[in-house]
GROMACS .gro file of N, CA, C and O in nm:
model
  508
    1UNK      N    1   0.145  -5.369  -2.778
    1UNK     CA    2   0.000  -5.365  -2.775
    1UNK      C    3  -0.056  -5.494  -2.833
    1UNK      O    4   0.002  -5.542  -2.931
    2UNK      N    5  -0.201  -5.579  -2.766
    2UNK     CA    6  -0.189  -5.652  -2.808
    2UNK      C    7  -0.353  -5.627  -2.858
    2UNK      O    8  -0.440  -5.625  -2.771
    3UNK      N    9  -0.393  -5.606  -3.013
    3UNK     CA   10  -0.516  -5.633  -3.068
    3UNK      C   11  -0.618  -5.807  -3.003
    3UNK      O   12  -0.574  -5.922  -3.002
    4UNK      N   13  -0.749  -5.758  -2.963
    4UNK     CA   14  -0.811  -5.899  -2.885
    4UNK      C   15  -0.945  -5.854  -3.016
    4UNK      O   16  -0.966  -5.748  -3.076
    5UNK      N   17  -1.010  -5.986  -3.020
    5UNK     CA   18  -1.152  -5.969  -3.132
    5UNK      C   19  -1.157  -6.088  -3.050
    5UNK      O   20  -1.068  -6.170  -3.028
    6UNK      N   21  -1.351  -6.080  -2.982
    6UNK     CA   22  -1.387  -6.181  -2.908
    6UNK      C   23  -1.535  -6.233  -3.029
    6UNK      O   24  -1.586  -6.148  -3.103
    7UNK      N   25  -1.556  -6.298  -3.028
    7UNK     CA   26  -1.645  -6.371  -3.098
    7UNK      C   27  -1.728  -6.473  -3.001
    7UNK      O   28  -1.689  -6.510  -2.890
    8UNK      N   29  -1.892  -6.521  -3.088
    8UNK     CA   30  -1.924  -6.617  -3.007
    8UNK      C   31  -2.054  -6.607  -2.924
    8UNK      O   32  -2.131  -6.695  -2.887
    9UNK      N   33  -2.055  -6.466  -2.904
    9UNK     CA   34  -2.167  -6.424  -2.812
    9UNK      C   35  -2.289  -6.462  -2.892
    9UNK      O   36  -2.281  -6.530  -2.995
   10UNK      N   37  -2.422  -6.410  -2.834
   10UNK     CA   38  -2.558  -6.448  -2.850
   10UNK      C   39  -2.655  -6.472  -2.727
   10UNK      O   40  -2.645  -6.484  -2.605
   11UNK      N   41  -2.801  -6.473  -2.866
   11UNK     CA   42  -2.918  -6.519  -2.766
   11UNK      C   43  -2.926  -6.689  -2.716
   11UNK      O   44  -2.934  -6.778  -2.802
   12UNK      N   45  -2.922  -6.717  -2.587
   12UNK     CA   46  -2.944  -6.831  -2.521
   12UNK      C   47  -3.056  -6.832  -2.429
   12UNK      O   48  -3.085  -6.735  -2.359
   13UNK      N   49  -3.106  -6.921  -2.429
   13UNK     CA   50  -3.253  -6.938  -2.296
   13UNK      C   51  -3.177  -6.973  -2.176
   13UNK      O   52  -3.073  -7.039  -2.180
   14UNK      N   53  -3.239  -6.922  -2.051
   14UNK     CA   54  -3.178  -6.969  -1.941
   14UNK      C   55  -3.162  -7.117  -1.930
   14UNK      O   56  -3.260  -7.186  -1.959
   15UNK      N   57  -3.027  -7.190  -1.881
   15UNK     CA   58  -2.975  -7.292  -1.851
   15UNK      C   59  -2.888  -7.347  -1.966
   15UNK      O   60  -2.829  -7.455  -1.958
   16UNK      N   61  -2.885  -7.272  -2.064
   16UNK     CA   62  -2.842  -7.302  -2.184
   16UNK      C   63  -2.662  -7.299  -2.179
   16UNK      O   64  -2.611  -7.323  -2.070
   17UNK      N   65  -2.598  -7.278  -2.263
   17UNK     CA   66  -2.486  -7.276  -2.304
   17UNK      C   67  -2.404  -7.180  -2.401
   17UNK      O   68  -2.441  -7.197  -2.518
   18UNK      N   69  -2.309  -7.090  -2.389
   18UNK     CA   70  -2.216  -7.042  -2.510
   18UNK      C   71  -2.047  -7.050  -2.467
   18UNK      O   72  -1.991  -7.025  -2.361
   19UNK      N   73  -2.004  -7.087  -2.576
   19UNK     CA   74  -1.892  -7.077  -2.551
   19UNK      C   75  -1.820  -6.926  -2.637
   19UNK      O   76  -1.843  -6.904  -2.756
   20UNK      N   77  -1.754  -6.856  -2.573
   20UNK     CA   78  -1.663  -6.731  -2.612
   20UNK      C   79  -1.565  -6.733  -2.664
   20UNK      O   80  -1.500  -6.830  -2.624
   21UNK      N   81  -1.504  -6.665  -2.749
   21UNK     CA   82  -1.329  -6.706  -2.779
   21UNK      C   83  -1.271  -6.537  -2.806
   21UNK      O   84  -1.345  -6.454  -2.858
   22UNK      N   85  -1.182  -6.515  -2.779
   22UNK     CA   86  -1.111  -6.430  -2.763
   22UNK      C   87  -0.948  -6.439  -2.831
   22UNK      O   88  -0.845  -6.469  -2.771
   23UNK      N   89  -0.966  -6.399  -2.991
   23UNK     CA   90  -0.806  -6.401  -3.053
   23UNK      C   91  -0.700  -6.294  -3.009
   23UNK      O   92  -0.755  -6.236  -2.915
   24UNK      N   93  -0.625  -6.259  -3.021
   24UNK     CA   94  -0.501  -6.193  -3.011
   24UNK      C   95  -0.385  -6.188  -3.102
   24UNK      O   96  -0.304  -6.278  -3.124
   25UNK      N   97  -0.388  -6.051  -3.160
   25UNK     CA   98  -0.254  -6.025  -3.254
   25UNK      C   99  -0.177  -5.933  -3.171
   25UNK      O  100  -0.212  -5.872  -3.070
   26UNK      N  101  -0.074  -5.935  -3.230
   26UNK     CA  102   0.035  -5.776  -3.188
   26UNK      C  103   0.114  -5.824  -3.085
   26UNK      O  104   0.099  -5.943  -3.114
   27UNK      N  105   0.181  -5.826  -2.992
   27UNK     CA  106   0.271  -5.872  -2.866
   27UNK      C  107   0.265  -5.991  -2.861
   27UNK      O  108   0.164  -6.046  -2.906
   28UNK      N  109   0.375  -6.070  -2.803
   28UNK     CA  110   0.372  -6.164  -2.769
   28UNK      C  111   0.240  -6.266  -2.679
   28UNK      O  112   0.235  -6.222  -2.564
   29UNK      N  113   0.173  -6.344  -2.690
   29UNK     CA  114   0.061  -6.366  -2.651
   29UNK      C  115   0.090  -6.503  -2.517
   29UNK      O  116   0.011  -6.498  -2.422
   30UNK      N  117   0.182  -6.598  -2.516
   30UNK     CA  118   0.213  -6.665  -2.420
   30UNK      C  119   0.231  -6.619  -2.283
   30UNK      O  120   0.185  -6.679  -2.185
   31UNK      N  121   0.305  -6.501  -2.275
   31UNK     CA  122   0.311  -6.454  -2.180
   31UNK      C  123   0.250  -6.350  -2.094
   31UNK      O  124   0.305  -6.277  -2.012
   32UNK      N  125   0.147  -6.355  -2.124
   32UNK     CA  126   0.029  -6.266  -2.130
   32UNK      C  127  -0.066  -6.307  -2.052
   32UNK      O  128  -0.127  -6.401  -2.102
   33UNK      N  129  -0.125  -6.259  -1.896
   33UNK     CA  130  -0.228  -6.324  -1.864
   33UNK      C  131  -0.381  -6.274  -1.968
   33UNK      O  132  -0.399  -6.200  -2.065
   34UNK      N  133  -0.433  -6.326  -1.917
   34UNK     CA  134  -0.603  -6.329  -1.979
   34UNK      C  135  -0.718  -6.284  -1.896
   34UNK      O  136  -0.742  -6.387  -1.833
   35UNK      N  137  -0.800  -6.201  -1.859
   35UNK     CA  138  -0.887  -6.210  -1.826
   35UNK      C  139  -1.059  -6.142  -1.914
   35UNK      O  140  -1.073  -6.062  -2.006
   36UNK      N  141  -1.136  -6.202  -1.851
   36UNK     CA  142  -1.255  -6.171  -1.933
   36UNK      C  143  -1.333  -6.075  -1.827
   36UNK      O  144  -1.316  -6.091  -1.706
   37UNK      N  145  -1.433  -5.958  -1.889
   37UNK     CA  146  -1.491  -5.881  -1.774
   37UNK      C  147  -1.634  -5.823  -1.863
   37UNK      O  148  -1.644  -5.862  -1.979
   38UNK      N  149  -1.716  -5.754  -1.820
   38UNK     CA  150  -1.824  -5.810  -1.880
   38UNK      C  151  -1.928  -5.657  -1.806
   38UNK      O  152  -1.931  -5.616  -1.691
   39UNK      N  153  -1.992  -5.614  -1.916
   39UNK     CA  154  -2.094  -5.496  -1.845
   39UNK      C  155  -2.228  -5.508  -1.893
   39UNK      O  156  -2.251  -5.495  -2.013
   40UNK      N  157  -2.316  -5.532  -1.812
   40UNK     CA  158  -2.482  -5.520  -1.845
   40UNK      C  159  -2.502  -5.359  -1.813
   40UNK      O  160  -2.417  -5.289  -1.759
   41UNK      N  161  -2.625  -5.317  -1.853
   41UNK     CA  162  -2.672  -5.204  -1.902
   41UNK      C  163  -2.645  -5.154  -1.785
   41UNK      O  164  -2.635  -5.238  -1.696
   42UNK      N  165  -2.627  -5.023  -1.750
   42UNK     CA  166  -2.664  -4.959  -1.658
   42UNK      C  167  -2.592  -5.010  -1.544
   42UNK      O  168  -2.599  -4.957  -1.433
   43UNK      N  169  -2.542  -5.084  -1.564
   43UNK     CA  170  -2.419  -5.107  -1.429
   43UNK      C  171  -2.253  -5.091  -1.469
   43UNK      O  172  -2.217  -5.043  -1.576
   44UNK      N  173  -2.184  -5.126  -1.394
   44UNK     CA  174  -2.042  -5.119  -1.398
   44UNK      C  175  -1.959  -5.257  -1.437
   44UNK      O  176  -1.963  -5.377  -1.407
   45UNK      N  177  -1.898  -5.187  -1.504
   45UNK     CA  178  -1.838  -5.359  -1.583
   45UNK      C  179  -1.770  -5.427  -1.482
   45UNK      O  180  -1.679  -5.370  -1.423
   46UNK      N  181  -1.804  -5.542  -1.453
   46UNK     CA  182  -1.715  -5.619  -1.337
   46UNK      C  183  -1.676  -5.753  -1.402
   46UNK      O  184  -1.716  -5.809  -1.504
   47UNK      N  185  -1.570  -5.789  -1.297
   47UNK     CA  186  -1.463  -5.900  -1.338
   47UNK      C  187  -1.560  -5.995  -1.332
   47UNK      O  188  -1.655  -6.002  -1.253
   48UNK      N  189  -1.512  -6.113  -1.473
   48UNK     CA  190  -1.581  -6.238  -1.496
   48UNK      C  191  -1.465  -6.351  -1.398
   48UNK      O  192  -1.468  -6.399  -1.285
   49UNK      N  193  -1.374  -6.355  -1.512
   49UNK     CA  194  -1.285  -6.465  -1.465
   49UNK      C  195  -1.107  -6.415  -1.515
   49UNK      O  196  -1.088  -6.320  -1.592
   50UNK      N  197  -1.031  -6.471  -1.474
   50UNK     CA  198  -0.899  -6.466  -1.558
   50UNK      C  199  -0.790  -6.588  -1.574
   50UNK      O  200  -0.824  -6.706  -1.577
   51UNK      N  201  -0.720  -6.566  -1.578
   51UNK     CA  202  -0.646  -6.693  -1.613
   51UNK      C  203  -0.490  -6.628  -1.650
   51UNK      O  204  -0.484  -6.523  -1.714
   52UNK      N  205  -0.364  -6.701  -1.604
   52UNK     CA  206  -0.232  -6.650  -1.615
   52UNK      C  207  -0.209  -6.710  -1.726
   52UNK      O  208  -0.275  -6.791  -1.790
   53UNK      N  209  -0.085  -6.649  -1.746
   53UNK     CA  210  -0.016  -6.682  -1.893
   53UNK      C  211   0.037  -6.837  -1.873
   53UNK      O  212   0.115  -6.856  -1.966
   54UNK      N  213   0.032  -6.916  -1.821
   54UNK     CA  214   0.050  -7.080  -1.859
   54UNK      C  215  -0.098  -7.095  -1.849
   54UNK      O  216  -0.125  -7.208  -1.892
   55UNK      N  217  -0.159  -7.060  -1.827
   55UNK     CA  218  -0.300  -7.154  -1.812
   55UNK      C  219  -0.309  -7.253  -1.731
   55UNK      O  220  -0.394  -7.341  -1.742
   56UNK      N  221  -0.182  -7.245  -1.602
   56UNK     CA  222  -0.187  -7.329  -1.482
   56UNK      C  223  -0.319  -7.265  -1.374
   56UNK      O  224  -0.394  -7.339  -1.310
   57UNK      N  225  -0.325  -7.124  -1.375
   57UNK     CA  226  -0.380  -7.046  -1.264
   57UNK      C  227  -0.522  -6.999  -1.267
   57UNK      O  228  -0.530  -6.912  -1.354
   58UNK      N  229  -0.600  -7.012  -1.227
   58UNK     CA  230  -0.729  -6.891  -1.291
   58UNK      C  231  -0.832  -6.897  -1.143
   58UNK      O  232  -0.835  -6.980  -1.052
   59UNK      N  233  -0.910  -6.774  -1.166
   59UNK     CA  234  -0.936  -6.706  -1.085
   59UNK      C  235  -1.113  -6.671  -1.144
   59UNK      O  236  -1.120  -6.616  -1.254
   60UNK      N  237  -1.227  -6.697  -1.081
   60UNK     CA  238  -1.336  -6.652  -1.045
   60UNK      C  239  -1.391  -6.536  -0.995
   60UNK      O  240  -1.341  -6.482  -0.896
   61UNK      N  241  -1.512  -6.478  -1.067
   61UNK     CA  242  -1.582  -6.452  -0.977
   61UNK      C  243  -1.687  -6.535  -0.900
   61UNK      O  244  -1.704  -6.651  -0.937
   62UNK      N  245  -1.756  -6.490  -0.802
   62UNK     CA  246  -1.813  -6.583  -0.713
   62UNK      C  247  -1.933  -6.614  -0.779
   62UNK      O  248  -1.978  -6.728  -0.790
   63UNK      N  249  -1.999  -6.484  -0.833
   63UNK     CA  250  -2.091  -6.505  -0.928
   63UNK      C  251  -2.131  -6.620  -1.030
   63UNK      O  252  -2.241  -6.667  -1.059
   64UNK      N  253  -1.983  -6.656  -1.083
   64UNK     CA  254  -1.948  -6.742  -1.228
   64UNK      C  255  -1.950  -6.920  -1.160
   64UNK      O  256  -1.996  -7.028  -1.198
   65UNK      N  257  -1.871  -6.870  -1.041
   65UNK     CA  258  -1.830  -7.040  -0.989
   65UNK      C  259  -1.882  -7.164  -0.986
   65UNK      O  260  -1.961  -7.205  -0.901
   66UNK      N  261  -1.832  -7.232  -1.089
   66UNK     CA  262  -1.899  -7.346  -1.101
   66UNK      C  263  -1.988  -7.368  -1.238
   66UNK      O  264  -2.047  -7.471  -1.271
   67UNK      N  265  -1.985  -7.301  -1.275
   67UNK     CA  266  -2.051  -7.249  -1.392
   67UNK      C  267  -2.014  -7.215  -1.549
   67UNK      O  268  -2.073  -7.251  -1.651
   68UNK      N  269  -1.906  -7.139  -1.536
   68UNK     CA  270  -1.818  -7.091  -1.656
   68UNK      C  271  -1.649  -7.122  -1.631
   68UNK      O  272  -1.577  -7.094  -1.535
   69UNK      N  273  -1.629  -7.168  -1.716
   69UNK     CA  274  -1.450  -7.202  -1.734
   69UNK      C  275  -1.359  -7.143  -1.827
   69UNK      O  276  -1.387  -7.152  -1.947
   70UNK      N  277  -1.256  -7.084  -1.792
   70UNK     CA  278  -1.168  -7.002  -1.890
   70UNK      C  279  -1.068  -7.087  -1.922
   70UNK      O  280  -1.035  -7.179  -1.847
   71UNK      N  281  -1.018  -7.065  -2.024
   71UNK     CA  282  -0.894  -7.215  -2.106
   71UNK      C  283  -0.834  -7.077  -2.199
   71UNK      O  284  -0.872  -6.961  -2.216
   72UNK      N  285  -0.738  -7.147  -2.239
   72UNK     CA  286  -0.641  -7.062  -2.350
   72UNK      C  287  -0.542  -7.174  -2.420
   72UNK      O  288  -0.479  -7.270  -2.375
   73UNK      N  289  -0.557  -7.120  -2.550
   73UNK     CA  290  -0.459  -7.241  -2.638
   73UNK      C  291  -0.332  -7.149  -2.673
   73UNK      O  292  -0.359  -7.094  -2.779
   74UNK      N  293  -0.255  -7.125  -2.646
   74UNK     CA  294  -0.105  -7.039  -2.680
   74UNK      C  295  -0.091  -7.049  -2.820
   74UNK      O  296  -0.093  -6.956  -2.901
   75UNK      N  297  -0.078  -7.169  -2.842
   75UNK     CA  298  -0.047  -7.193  -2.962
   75UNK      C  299  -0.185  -7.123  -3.103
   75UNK      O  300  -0.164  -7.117  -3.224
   76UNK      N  301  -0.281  -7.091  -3.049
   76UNK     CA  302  -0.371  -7.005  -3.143
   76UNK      C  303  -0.391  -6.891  -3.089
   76UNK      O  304  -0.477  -6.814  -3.132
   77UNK      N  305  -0.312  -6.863  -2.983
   77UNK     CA  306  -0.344  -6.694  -2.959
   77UNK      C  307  -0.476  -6.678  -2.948
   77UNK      O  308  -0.543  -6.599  -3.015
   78UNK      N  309  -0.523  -6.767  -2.848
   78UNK     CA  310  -0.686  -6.738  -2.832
   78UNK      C  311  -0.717  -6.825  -2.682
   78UNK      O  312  -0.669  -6.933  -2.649
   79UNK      N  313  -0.818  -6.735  -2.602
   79UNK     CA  314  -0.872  -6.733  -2.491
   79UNK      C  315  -1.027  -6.792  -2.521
   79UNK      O  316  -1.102  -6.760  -2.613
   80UNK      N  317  -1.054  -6.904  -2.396
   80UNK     CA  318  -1.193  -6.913  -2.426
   80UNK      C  319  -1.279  -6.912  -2.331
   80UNK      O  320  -1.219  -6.973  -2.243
   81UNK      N  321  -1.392  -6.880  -2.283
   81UNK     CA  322  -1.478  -6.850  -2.216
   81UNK      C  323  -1.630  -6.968  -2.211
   81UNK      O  324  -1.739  -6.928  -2.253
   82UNK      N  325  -1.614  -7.085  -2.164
   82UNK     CA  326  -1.703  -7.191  -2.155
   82UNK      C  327  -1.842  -7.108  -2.050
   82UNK      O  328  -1.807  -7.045  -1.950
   83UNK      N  329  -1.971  -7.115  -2.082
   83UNK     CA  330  -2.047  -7.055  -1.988
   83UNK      C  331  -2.165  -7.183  -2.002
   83UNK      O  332  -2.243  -7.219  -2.091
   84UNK      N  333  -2.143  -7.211  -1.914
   84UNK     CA  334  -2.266  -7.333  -1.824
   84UNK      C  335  -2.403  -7.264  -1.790
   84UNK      O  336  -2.423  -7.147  -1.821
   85UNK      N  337  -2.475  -7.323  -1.739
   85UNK     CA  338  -2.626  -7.300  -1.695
   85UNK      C  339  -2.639  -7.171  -1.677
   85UNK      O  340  -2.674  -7.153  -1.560
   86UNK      N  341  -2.626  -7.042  -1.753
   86UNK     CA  342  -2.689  -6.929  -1.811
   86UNK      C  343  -2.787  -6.895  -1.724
   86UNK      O  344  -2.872  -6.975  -1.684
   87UNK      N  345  -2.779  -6.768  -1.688
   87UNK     CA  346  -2.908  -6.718  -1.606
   87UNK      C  347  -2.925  -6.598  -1.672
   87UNK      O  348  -2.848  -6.559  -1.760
   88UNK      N  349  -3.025  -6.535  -1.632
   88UNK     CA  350  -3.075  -6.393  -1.734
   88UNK      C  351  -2.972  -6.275  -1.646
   88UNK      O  352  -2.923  -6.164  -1.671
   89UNK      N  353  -2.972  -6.347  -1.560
   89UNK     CA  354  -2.821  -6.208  -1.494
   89UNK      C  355  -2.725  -6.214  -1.584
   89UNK      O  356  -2.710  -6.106  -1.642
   90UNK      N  357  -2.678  -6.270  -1.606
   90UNK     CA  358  -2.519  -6.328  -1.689
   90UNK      C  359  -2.558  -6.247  -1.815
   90UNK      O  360  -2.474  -6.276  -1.900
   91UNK      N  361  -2.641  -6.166  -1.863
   91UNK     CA  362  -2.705  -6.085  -1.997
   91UNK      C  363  -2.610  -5.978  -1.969
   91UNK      O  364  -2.617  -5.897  -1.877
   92UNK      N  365  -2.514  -5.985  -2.066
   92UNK     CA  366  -2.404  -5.826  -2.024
   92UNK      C  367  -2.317  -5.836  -2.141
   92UNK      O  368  -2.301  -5.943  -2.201
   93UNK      N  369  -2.264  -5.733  -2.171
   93UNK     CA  370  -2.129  -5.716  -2.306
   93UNK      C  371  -2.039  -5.811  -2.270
   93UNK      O  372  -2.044  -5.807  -2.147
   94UNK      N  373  -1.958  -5.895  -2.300
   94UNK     CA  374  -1.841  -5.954  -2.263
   94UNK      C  375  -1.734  -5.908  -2.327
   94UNK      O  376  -1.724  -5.924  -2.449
   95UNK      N  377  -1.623  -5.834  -2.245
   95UNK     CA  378  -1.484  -5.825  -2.304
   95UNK      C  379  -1.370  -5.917  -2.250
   95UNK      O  380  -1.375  -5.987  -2.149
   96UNK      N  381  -1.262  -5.901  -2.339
   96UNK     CA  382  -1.152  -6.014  -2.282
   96UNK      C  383  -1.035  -5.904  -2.289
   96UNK      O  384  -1.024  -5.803  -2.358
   97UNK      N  385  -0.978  -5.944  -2.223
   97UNK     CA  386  -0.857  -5.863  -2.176
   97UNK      C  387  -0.715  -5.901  -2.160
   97UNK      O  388  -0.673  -6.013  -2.130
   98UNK      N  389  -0.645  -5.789  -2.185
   98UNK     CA  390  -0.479  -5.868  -2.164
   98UNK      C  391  -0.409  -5.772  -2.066
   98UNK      O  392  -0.410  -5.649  -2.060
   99UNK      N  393  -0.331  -5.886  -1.971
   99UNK     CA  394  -0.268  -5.823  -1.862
   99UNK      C  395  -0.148  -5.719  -1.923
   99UNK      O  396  -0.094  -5.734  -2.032
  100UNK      N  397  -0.124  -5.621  -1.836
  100UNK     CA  398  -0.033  -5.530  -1.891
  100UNK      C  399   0.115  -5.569  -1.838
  100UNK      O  400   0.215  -5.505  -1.873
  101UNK      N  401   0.123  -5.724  -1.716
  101UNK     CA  402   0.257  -5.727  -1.699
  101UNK      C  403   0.283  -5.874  -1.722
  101UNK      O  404   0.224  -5.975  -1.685
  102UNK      N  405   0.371  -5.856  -1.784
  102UNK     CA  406   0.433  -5.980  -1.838
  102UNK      C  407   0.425  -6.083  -1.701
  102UNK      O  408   0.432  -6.045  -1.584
  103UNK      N  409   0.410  -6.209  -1.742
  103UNK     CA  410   0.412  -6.348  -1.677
  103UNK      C  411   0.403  -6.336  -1.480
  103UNK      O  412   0.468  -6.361  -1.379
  104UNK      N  413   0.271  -6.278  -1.526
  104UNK     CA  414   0.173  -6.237  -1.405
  104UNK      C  415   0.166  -6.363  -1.311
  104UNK      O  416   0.147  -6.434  -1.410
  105UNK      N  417   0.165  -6.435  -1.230
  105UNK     CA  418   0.150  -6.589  -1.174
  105UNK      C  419   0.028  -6.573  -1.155
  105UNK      O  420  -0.050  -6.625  -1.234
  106UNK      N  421  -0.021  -6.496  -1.042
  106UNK     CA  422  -0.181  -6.490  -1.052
  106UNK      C  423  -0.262  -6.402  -1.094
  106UNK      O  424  -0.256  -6.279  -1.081
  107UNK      N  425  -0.360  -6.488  -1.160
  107UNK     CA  426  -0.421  -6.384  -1.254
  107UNK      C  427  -0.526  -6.271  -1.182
  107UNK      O  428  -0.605  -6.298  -1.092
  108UNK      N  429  -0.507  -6.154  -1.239
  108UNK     CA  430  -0.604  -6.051  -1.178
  108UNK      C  431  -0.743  -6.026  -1.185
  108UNK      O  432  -0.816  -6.063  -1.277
  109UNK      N  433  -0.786  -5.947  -1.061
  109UNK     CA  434  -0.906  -5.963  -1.120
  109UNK      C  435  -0.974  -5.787  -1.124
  109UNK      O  436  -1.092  -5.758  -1.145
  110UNK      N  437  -0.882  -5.707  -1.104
  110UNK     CA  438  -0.904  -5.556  -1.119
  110UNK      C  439  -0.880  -5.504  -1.250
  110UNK      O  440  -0.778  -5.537  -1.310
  111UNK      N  441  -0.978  -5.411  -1.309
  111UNK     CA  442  -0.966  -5.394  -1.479
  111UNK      C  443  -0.860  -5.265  -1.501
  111UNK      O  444  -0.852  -5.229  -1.618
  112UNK      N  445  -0.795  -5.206  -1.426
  112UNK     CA  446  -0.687  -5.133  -1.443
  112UNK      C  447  -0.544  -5.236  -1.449
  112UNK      O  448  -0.444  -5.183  -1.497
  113UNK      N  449  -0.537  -5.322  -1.420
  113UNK     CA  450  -0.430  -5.403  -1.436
  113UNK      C  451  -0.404  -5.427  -1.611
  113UNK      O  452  -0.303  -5.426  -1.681
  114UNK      N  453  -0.563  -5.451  -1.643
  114UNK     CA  454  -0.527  -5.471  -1.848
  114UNK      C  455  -0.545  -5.355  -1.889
  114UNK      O  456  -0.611  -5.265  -1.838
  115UNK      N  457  -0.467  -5.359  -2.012
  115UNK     CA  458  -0.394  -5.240  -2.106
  115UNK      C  459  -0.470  -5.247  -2.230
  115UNK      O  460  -0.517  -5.144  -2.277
  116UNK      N  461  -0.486  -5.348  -2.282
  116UNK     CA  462  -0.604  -5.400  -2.390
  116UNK      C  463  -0.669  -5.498  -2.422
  116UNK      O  464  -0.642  -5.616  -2.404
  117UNK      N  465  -0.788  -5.435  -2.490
  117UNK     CA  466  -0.963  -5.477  -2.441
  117UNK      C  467  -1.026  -5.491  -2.594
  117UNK      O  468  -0.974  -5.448  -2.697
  118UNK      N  469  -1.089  -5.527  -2.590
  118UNK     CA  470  -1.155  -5.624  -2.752
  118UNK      C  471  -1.289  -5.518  -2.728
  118UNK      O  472  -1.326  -5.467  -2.623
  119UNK      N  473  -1.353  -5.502  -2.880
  119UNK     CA  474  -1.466  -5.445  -2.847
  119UNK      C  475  -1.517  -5.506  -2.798
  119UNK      O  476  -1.518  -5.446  -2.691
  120UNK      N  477  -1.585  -5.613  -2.777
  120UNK     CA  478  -1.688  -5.686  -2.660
  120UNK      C  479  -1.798  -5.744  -2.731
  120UNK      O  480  -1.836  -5.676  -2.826
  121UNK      N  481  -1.882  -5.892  -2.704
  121UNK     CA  482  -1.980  -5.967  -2.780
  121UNK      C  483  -2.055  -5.972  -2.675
  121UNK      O  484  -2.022  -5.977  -2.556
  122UNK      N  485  -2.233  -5.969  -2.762
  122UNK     CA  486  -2.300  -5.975  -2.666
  122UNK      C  487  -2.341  -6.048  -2.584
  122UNK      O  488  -2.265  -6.128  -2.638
  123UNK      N  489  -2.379  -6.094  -2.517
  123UNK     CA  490  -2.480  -6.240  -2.439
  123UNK      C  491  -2.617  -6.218  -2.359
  123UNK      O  492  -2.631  -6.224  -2.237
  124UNK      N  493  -2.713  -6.191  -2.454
  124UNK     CA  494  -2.866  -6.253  -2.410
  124UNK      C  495  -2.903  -6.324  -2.359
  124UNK      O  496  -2.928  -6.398  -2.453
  125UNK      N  497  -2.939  -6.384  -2.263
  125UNK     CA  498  -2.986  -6.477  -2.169
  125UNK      C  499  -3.146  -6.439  -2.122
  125UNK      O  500  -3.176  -6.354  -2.037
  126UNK      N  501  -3.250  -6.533  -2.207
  126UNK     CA  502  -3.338  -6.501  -2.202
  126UNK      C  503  -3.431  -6.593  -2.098
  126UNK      O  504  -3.382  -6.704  -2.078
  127UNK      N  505  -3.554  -6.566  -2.028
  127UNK     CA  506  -3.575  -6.631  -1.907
  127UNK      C  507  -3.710  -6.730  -1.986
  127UNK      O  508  -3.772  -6.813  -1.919
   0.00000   0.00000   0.00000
């Protein structure tokens, strides 16, 4: 099992900027893909982005593209979540997630694939 605590979130004005980070204790963390997924009120939490366990691979939503970048440092057991020009849509819980199968090549983007989930930080995006 691998404990995730995401940090980072907040209020931003549209076009603005936050960056996310996402630690990890408990299991091995290198081999571990990453992904981040994210629920605003009243809707269904859907996939942000992910990223495989080298941090060669990562994967979008169409929504995000171009916009937000996922990175991971192995060596700190931590995932990060770069978010570019902010829109008041992008206002949703953010969680980060860990794949449930070891040294995944491409990273997923369905939330039954991760096994464990961080409580989640907020992100305000105000217009």
């Amino acid at each position: 099992q691998v404990q995730l605590v995401e940090s980072g979130g907040g209020l931003v004005q549209a076009g603005g900027s936050l960056r996310l980070s996402c630690v990890a204790s408990g299991r091995p963390f290198s081999g571990v893909a990453m992904g981040w997924f994210r629920q605003a009120p009243g809707k269904e939490r859907e996939f942000v982005t992910a990223i495989n366990w080298s941090g060669g691979k990562t994967n979008y939503a169409d929504s995000v593209k171009g916009r937000f970048t996922i990175s991971r440092q192995n060596a700190k057991r931590t995932v990060y979540l770069q978010m570019n020009s902010l829109k008041p849509e992008d206002t949703a819980v953010y969680y980060c997630a860990a794949d449930k199968t070891l040294y995944r090549d491409y990273p997923e983007e369905l939330a039954h694939e991760y096994d464990d989930w961080g409580q989640g930080t907020q992100v305000t995006v105000s217009s």
